[in-house]
Short mmCIF file of C-alpha atoms in Angstrom, two decimals:
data_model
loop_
_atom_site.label_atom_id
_atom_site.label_comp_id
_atom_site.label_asym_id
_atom_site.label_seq_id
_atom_site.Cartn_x
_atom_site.Cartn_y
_atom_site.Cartn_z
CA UNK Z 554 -41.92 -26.29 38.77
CA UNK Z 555 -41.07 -22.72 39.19
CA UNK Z 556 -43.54 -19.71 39.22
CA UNK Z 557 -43.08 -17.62 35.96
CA UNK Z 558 -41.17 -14.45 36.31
CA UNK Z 559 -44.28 -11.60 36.39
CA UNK Z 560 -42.50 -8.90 34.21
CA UNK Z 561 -43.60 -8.32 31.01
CA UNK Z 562 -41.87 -9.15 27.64
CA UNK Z 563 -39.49 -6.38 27.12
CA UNK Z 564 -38.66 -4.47 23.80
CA UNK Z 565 -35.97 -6.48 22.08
CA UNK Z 566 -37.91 -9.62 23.12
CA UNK Z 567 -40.81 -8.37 20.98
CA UNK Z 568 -37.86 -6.96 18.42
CA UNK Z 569 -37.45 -10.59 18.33
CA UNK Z 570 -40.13 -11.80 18.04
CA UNK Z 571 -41.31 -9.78 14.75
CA UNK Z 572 -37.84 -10.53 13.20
CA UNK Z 573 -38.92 -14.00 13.67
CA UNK Z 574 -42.70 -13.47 12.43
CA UNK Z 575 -41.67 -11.57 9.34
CA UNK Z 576 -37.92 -12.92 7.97
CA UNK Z 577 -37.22 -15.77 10.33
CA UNK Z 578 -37.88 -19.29 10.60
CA UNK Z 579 -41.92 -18.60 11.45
CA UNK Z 580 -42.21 -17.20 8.19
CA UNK Z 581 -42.02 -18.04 4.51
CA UNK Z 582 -40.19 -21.56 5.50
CA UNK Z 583 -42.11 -24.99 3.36
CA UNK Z 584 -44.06 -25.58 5.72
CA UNK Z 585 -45.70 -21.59 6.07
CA UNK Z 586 -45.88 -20.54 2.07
CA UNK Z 587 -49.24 -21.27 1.85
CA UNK Z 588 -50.24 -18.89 5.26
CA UNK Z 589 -47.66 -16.22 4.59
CA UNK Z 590 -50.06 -14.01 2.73
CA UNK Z 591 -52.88 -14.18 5.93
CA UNK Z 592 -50.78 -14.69 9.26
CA UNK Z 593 -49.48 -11.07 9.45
CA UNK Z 594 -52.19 -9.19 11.60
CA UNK Z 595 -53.20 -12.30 13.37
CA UNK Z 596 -49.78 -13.05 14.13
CA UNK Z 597 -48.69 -9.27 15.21
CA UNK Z 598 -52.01 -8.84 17.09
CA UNK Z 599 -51.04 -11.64 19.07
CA UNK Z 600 -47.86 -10.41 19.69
CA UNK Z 601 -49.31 -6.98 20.74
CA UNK Z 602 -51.38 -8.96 22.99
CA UNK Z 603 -48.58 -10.50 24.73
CA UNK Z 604 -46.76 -7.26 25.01
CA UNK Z 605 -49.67 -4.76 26.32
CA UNK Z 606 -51.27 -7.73 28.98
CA UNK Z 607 -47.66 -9.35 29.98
CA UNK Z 608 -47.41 -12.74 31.17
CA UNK Z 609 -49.37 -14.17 34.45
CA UNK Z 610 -47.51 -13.03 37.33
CA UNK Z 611 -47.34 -16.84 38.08
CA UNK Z 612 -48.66 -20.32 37.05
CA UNK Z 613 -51.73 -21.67 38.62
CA UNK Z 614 -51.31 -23.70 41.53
CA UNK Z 615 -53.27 -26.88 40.25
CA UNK Z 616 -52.46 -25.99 36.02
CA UNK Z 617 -50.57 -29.47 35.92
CA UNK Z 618 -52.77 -31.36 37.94
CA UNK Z 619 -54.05 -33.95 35.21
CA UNK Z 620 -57.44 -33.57 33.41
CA UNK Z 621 -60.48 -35.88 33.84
CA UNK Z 622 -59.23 -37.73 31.23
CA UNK Z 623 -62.16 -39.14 28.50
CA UNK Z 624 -60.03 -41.08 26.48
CA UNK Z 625 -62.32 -44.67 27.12
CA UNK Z 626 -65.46 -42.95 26.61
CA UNK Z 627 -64.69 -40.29 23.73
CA UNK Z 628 -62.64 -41.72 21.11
CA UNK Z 629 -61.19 -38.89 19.66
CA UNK Z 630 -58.50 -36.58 19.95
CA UNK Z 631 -58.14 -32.98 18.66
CA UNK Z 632 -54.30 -32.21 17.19
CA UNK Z 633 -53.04 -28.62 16.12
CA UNK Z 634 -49.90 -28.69 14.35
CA UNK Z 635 -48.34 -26.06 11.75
CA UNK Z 636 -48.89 -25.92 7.91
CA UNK Z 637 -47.44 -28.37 5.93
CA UNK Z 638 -46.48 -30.59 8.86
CA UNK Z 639 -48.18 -33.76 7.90
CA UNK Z 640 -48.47 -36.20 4.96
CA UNK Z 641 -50.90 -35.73 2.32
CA UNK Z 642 -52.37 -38.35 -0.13
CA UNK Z 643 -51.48 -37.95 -4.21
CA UNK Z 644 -55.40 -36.10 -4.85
CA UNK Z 645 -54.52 -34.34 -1.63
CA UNK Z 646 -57.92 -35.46 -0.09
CA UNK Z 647 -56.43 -37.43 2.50
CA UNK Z 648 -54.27 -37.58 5.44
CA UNK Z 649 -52.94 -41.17 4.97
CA UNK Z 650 -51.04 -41.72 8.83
CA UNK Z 651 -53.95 -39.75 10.47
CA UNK Z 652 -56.41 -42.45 8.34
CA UNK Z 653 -54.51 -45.50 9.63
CA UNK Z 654 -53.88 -44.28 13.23
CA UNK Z 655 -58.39 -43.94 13.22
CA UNK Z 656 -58.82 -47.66 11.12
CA UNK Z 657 -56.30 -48.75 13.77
CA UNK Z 658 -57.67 -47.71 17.03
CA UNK Z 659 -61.20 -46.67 16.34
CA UNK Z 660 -60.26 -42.67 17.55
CA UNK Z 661 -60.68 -40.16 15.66
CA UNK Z 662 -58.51 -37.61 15.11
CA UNK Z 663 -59.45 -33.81 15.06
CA UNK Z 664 -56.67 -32.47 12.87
CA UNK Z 665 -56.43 -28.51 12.51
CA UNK Z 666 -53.35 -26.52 10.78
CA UNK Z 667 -53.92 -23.25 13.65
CA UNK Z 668 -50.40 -22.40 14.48
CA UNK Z 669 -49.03 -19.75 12.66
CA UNK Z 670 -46.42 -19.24 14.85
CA UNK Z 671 -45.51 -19.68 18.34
CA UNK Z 672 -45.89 -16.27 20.28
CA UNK Z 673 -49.36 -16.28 18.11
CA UNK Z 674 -49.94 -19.59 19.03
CA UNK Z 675 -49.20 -19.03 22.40
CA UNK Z 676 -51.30 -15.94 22.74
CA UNK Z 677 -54.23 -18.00 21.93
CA UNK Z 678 -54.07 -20.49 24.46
CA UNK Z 679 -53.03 -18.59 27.09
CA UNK Z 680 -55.60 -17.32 28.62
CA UNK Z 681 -57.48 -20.61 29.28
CA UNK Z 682 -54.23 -22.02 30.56
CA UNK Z 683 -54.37 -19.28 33.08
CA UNK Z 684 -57.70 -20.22 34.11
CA UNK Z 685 -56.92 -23.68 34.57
CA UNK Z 686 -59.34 -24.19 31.52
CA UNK Z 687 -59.66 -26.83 28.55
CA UNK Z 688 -58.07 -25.38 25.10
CA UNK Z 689 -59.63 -27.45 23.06
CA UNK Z 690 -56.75 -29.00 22.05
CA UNK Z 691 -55.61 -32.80 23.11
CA UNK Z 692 -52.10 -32.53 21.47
CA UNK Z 693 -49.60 -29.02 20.30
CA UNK Z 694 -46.90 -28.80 18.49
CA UNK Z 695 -44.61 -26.18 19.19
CA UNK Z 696 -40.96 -24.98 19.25
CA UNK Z 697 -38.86 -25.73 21.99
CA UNK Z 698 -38.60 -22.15 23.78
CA UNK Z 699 -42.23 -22.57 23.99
CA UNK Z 700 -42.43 -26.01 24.96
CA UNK Z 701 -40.10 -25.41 27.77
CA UNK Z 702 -42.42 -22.42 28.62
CA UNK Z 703 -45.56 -23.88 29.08
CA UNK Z 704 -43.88 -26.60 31.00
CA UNK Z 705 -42.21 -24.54 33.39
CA UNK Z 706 -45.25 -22.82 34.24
CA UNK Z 707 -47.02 -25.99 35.02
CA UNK Z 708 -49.48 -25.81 31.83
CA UNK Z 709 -48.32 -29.59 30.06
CA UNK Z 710 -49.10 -33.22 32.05
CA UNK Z 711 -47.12 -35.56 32.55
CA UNK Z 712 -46.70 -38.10 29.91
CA UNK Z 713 -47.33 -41.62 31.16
CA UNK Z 714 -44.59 -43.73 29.94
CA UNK Z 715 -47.24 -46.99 29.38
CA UNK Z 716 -48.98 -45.61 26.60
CA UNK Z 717 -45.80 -44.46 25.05
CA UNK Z 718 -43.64 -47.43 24.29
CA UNK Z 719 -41.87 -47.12 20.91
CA UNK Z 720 -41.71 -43.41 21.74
CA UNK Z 721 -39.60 -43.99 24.71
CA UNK Z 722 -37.32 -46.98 22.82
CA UNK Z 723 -36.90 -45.11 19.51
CA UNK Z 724 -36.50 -41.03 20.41
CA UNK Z 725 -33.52 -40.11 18.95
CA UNK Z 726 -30.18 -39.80 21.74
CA UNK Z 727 -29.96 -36.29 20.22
CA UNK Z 728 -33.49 -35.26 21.33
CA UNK Z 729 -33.55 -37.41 24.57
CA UNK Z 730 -32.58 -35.03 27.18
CA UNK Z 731 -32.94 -31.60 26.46
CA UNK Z 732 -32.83 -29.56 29.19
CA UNK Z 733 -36.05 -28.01 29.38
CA UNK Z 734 -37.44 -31.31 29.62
CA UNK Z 735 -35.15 -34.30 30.80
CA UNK Z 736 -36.07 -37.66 30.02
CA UNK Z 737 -38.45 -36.25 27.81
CA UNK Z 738 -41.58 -36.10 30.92
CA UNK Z 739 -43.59 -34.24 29.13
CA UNK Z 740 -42.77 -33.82 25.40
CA UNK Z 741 -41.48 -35.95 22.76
CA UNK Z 742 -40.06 -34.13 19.33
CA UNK Z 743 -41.93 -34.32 16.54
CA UNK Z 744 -39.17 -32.93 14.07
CA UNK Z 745 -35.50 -30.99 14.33
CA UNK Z 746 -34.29 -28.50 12.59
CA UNK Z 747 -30.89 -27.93 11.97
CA UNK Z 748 -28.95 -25.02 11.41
CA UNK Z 749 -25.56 -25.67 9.10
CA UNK Z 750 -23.64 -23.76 6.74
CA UNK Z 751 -24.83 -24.07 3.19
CA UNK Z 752 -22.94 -22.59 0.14
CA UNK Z 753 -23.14 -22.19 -3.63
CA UNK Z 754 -20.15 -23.86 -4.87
CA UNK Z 755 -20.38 -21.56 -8.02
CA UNK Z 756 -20.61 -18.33 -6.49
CA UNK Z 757 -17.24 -19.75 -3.96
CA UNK Z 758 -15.23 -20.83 -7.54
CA UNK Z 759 -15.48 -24.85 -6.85
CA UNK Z 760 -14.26 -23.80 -2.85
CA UNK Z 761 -16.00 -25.40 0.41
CA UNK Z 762 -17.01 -23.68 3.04
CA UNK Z 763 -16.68 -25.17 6.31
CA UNK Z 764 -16.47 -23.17 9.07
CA UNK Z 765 -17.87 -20.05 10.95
CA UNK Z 766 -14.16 -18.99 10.79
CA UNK Z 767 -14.32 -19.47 7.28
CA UNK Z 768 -17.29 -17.28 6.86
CA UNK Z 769 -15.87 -14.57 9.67
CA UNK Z 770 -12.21 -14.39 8.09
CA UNK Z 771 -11.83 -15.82 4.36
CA UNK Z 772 -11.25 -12.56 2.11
CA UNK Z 773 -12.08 -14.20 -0.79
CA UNK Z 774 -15.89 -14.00 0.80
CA UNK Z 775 -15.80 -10.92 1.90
CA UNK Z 776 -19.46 -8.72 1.01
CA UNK Z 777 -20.78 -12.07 0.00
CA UNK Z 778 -21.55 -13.72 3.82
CA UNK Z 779 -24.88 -13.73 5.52
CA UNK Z 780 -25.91 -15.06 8.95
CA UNK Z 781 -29.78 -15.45 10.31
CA UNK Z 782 -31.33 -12.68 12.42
CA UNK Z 783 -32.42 -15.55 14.71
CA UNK Z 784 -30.44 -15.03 18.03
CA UNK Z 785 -29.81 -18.76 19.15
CA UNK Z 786 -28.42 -19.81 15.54
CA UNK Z 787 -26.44 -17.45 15.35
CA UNK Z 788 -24.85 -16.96 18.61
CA UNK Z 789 -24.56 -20.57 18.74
CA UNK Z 790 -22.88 -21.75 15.68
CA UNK Z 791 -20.27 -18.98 16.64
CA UNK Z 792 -19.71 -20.33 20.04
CA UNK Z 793 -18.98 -23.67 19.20
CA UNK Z 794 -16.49 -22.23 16.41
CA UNK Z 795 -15.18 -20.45 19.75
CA UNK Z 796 -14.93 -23.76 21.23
CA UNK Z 797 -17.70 -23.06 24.01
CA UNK Z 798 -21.28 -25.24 24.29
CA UNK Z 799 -24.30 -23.41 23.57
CA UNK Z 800 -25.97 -25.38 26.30
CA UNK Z 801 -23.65 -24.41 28.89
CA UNK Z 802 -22.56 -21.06 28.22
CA UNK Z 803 -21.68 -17.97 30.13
CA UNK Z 804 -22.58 -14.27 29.90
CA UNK Z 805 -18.68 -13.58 28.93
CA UNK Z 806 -18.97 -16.53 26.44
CA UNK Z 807 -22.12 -14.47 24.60
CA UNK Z 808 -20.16 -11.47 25.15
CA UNK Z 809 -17.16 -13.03 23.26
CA UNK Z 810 -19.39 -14.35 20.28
CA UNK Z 811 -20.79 -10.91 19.73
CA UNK Z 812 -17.49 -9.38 20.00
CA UNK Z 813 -16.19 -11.79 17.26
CA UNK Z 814 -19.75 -11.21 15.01
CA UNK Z 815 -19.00 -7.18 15.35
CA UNK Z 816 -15.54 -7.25 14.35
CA UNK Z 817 -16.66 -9.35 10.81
CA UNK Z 818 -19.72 -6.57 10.68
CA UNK Z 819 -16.73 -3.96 11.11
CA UNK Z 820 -14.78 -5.06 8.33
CA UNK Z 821 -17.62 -5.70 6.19
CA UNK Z 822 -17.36 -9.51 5.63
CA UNK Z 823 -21.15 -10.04 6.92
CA UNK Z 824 -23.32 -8.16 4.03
CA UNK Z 825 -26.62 -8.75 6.31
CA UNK Z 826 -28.34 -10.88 8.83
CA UNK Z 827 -31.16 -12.22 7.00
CA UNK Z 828 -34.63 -14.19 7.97
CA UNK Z 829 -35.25 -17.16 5.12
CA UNK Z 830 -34.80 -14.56 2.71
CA UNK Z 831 -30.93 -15.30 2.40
CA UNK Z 832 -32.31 -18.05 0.02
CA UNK Z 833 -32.95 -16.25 -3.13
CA UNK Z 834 -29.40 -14.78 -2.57
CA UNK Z 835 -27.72 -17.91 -1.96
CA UNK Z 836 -29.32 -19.49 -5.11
CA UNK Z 837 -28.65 -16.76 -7.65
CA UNK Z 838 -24.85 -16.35 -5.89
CA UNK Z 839 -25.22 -12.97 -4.29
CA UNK Z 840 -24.73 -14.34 -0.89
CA UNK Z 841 -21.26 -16.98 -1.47
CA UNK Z 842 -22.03 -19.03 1.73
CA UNK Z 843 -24.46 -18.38 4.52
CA UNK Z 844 -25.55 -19.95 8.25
CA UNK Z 845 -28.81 -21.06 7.09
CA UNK Z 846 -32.28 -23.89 7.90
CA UNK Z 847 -31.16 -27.51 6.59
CA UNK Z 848 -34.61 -27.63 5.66
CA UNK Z 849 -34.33 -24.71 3.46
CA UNK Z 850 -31.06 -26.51 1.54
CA UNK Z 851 -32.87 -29.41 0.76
CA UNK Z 852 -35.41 -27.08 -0.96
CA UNK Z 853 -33.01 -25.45 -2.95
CA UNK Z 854 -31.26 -28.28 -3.91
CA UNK Z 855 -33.95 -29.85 -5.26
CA UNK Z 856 -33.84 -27.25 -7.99
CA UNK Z 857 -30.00 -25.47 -8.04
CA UNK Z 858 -27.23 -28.38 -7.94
CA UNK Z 859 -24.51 -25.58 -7.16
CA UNK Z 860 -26.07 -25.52 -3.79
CA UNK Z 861 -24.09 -27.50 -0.85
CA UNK Z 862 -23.94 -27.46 2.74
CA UNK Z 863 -21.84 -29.16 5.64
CA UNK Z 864 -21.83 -29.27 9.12
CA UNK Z 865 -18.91 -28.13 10.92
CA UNK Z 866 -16.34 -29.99 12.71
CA UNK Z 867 -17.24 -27.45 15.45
CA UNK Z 868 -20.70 -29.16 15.45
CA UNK Z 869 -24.19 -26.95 14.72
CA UNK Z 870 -27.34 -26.00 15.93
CA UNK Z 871 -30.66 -28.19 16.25
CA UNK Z 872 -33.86 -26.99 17.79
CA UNK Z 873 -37.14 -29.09 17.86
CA UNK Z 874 -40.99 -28.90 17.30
CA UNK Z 875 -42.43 -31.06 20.27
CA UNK Z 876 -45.51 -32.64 21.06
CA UNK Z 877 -47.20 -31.75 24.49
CA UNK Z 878 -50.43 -32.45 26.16
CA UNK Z 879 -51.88 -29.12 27.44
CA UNK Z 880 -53.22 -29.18 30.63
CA UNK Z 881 -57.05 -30.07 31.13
CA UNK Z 882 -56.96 -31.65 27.82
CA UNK Z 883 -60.15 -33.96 27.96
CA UNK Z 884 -58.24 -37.06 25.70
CA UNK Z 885 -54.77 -37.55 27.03
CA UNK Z 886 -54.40 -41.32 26.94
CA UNK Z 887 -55.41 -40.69 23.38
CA UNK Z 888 -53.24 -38.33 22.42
CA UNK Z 889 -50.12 -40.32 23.73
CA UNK Z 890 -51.41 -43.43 22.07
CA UNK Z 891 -51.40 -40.83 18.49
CA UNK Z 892 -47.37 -39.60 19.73
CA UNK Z 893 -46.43 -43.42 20.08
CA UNK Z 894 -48.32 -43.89 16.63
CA UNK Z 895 -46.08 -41.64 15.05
CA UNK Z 896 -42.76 -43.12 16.66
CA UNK Z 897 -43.18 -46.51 14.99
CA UNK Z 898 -40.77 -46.88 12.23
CA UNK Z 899 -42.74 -47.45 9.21
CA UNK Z 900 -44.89 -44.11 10.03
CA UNK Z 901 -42.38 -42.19 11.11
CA UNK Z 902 -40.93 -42.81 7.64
CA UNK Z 903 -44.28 -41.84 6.02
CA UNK Z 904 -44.05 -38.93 8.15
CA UNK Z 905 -40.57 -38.11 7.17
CA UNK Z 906 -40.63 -38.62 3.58
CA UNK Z 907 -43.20 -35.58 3.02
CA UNK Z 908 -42.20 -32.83 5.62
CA UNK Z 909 -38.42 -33.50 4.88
CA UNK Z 910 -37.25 -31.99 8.42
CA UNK Z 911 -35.18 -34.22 10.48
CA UNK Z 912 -36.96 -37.39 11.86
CA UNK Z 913 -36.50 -37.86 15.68
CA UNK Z 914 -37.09 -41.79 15.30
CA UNK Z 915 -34.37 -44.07 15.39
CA UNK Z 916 -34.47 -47.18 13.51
CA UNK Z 917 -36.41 -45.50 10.13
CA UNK Z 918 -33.55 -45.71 7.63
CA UNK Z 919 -34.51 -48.90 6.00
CA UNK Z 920 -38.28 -47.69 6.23
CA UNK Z 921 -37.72 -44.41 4.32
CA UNK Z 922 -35.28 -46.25 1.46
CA UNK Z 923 -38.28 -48.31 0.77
CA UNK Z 924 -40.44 -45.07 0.03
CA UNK Z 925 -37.29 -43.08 -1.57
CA UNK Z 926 -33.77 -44.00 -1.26
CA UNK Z 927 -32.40 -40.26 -1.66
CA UNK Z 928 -34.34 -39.30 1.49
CA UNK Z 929 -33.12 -42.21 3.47
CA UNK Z 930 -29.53 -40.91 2.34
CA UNK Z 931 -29.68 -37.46 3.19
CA UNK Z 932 -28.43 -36.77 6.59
CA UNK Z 933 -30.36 -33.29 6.58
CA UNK Z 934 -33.75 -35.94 7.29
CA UNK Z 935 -31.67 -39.27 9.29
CA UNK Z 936 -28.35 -37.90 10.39
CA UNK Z 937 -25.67 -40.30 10.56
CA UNK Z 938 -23.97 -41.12 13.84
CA UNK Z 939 -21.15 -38.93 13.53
CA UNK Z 940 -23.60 -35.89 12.23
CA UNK Z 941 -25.61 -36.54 15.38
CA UNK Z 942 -22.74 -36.43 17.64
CA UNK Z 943 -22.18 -32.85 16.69
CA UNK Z 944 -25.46 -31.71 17.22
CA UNK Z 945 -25.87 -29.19 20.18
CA UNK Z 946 -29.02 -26.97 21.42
CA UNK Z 947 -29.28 -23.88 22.68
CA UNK Z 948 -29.44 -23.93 26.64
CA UNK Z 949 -32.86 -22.37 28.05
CA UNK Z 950 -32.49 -18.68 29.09
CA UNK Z 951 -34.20 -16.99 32.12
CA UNK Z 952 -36.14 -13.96 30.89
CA UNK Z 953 -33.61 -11.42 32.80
CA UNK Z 954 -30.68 -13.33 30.43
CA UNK Z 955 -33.01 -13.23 27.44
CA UNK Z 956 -33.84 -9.37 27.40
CA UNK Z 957 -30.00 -9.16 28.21
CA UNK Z 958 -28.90 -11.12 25.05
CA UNK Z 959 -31.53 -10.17 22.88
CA UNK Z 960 -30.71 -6.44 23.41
CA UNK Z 961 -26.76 -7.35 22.70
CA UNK Z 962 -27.98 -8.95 19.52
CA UNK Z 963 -30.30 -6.42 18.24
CA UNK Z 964 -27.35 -3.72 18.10
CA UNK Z 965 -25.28 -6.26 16.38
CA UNK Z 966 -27.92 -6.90 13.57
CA UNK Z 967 -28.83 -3.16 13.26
CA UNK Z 968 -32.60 -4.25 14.19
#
């Protein structure tokens, strides 16, 4: 693994990052309502924190080394995942998967809702990291910039592929082999989130809307087109409507995406770049059709029926949450044995059927139907083969290409 670069975060990363804390997907999303009122100053001050200390010049030369692992002795494991992110029982007492993992095995599972976002998130364990020190924490759940992060600087083990057996038969081909992690060594997804184009077939007069192209050129939307202030989204549903792969991309390519983005903001067929706020828009028909969070559509579905999205035949966007073991965690084998837990069918479905993001588990479809067939239907939760097939991530970004980009982007958006 690499040393991590020693400059510090520069101004349009932290632009960035408090468009993302305050509009974007780290904000008022399902699974945050309930902490949007408190994770302000906690999540800004740990922003500031990043920004006035920098990163460590370099990662630790024995961070990865693995942990003197307890699992046989302590039967436990400690698990810190985001709001909303796991099932709840009907008096909402209860964590029924969490409850059958412990009656299963006999561990216990320390389950704590403390990430608010990811540069917060990532604030707070990083100075143990640094020190080559325990977190706390046996298992994390973060996004996969920050996944591919802490792995590069040498601050996730190694998962051992024994104690991970349906993960490693039923991960998703979609989510097998990004490359921050190949072969999935030391994460495995715990949910993706797509990014389509979503309309409301009222405010377009009965028309679908199916393309970037469409959103960038159709007249009969102009004023009434929003995209998300969230740099890889957007940048990379309008590369593959250029024909170029986000994963592979070139400076010129980005340079040609935010050439064609200007020229709509020009001729005033954007109206705004928008966080998850473009949902009130979309739903009373001030915003026509939008690049928007699948998991935000099935929300609004739920309640508007006008409300539609497709994918592209360009293909779209997914990024992932992912599981990691942080170094010196004192319960490894027990956290993989929880991961594995979780990629068995019938829990996965459990899983699935409450957070409503995409489920990374193949082989659920027949599980879910049994709990609700309109789940196990919607290809927003299980895509189908050919909606898979036109999934594409973002390729990682060095920090020089990052401050680059994000300073190209910032102009674009007005931010």
């Amino acid at each position: 693994m690499e040393s991590y670069e020693p400059e510090r975060l520069s101004s349009a990363q932290l632009a960035a990052m408090r468009r993302s804390l305050t509009s974007g997907r780290g904000a008022l999303t399902r699974r945050s309502l309930l902490r949007a009122s408190g994770m302000g100053a906690l999540a800004l001050g740990g922003m500031a924190t990043l920004g006035a200390c920098g990163i460590p010049p370099a990662k630790r030369a024995d961070a990865g080394a693995p942990s003197d692992d307890r699992s046989a002795e302590e039967k436990e494991v400690t698990f810190s995942n985001w709001t909303e992110y796991m099932d709840v029982s009907e008096d909402e007492k209860g964590r029924p998967t969490l409850e059958a993992f412990t009656k299963r095995t006999g561990i216990r599972v320390k389950y704590t809702e403390d990430i608010n976002d990811n540069v917060e998130f990532f604030g707070k364990i990083k100075p143990q990291l640094a020190a080559g020190q325990n977190t706390g924490r046996d298992l994390i759940c973060v996004t996969d910039w920050l996944a591919a992060r802490i792995i590069r600087l040498g601050w996730a083990q190694k998962l051992d592929p024994s104690n991970l057996p349906h993960a490693f038969a039923n991960v998703s081909a979609q989510f097998r082999t990004p490359d921050w992690d190949p072969g999935r060594a030391y994460s495995y997804p715990w949910t993706g989130i797509p990014t389509v184009i979503a309309y409301n077939v009222k405010a377009t007069g009965g028309r679908k809307v199916d393309s970037v192209t469409q959103l960038l050129d159709d007249p009969k939307l102009k004023g009434r087109v929003s995209f998300l202030s969230e740099m890889r989204d957007t940048i990379g549903m309008t590369l593959l409507d250029q024909g170029k792969d986000p994963g592979k991309f070139t400076d010129t390519d980005f340079d040609g995406a935010i050439g064609r983005l200007q020229k709509a903001v020009d001729k005033k067929q954007i109206r705004r770049f928008t966080g998850n706020d473009y949902t009130a828009d979309l739903s009373k028909g001030d915003i026509a059709a939008c690049v928007g969070w699948a998991g935000d559509i099935i929300q609004l579905q739920a309640d508007n029926p006008d409300i539609r999205f497709t994918i592209p035949a360009a293909g779209y966007i997914t990024s992932s949450d992912n599981l990691l073991v942080p170094a010196q965690a004192r319960h490894k084998t027990n956290a993989e044995k929880l991961i594995d837990y979780y990629y068995e069918p019938p829990v996965a479905a459990q899983l699935a059927a409450y957070i409503n993001y995409v489920c990374p588990v193949d082989g659920v479809r027949d599980e879910l139907a049994r709990i609700d067939e309109s789940m196990a239907s919607n290809t927003l939760i299980l895509p189908d083969r050919e909606m898979a097939a036109k999934s594409r991530s973002f390729r990682s970004l060095s920090t020089k290409e990052e401050t680059a980009y994000e300073e190209k982007f910032a102009k674009l958006i007005g931010a």
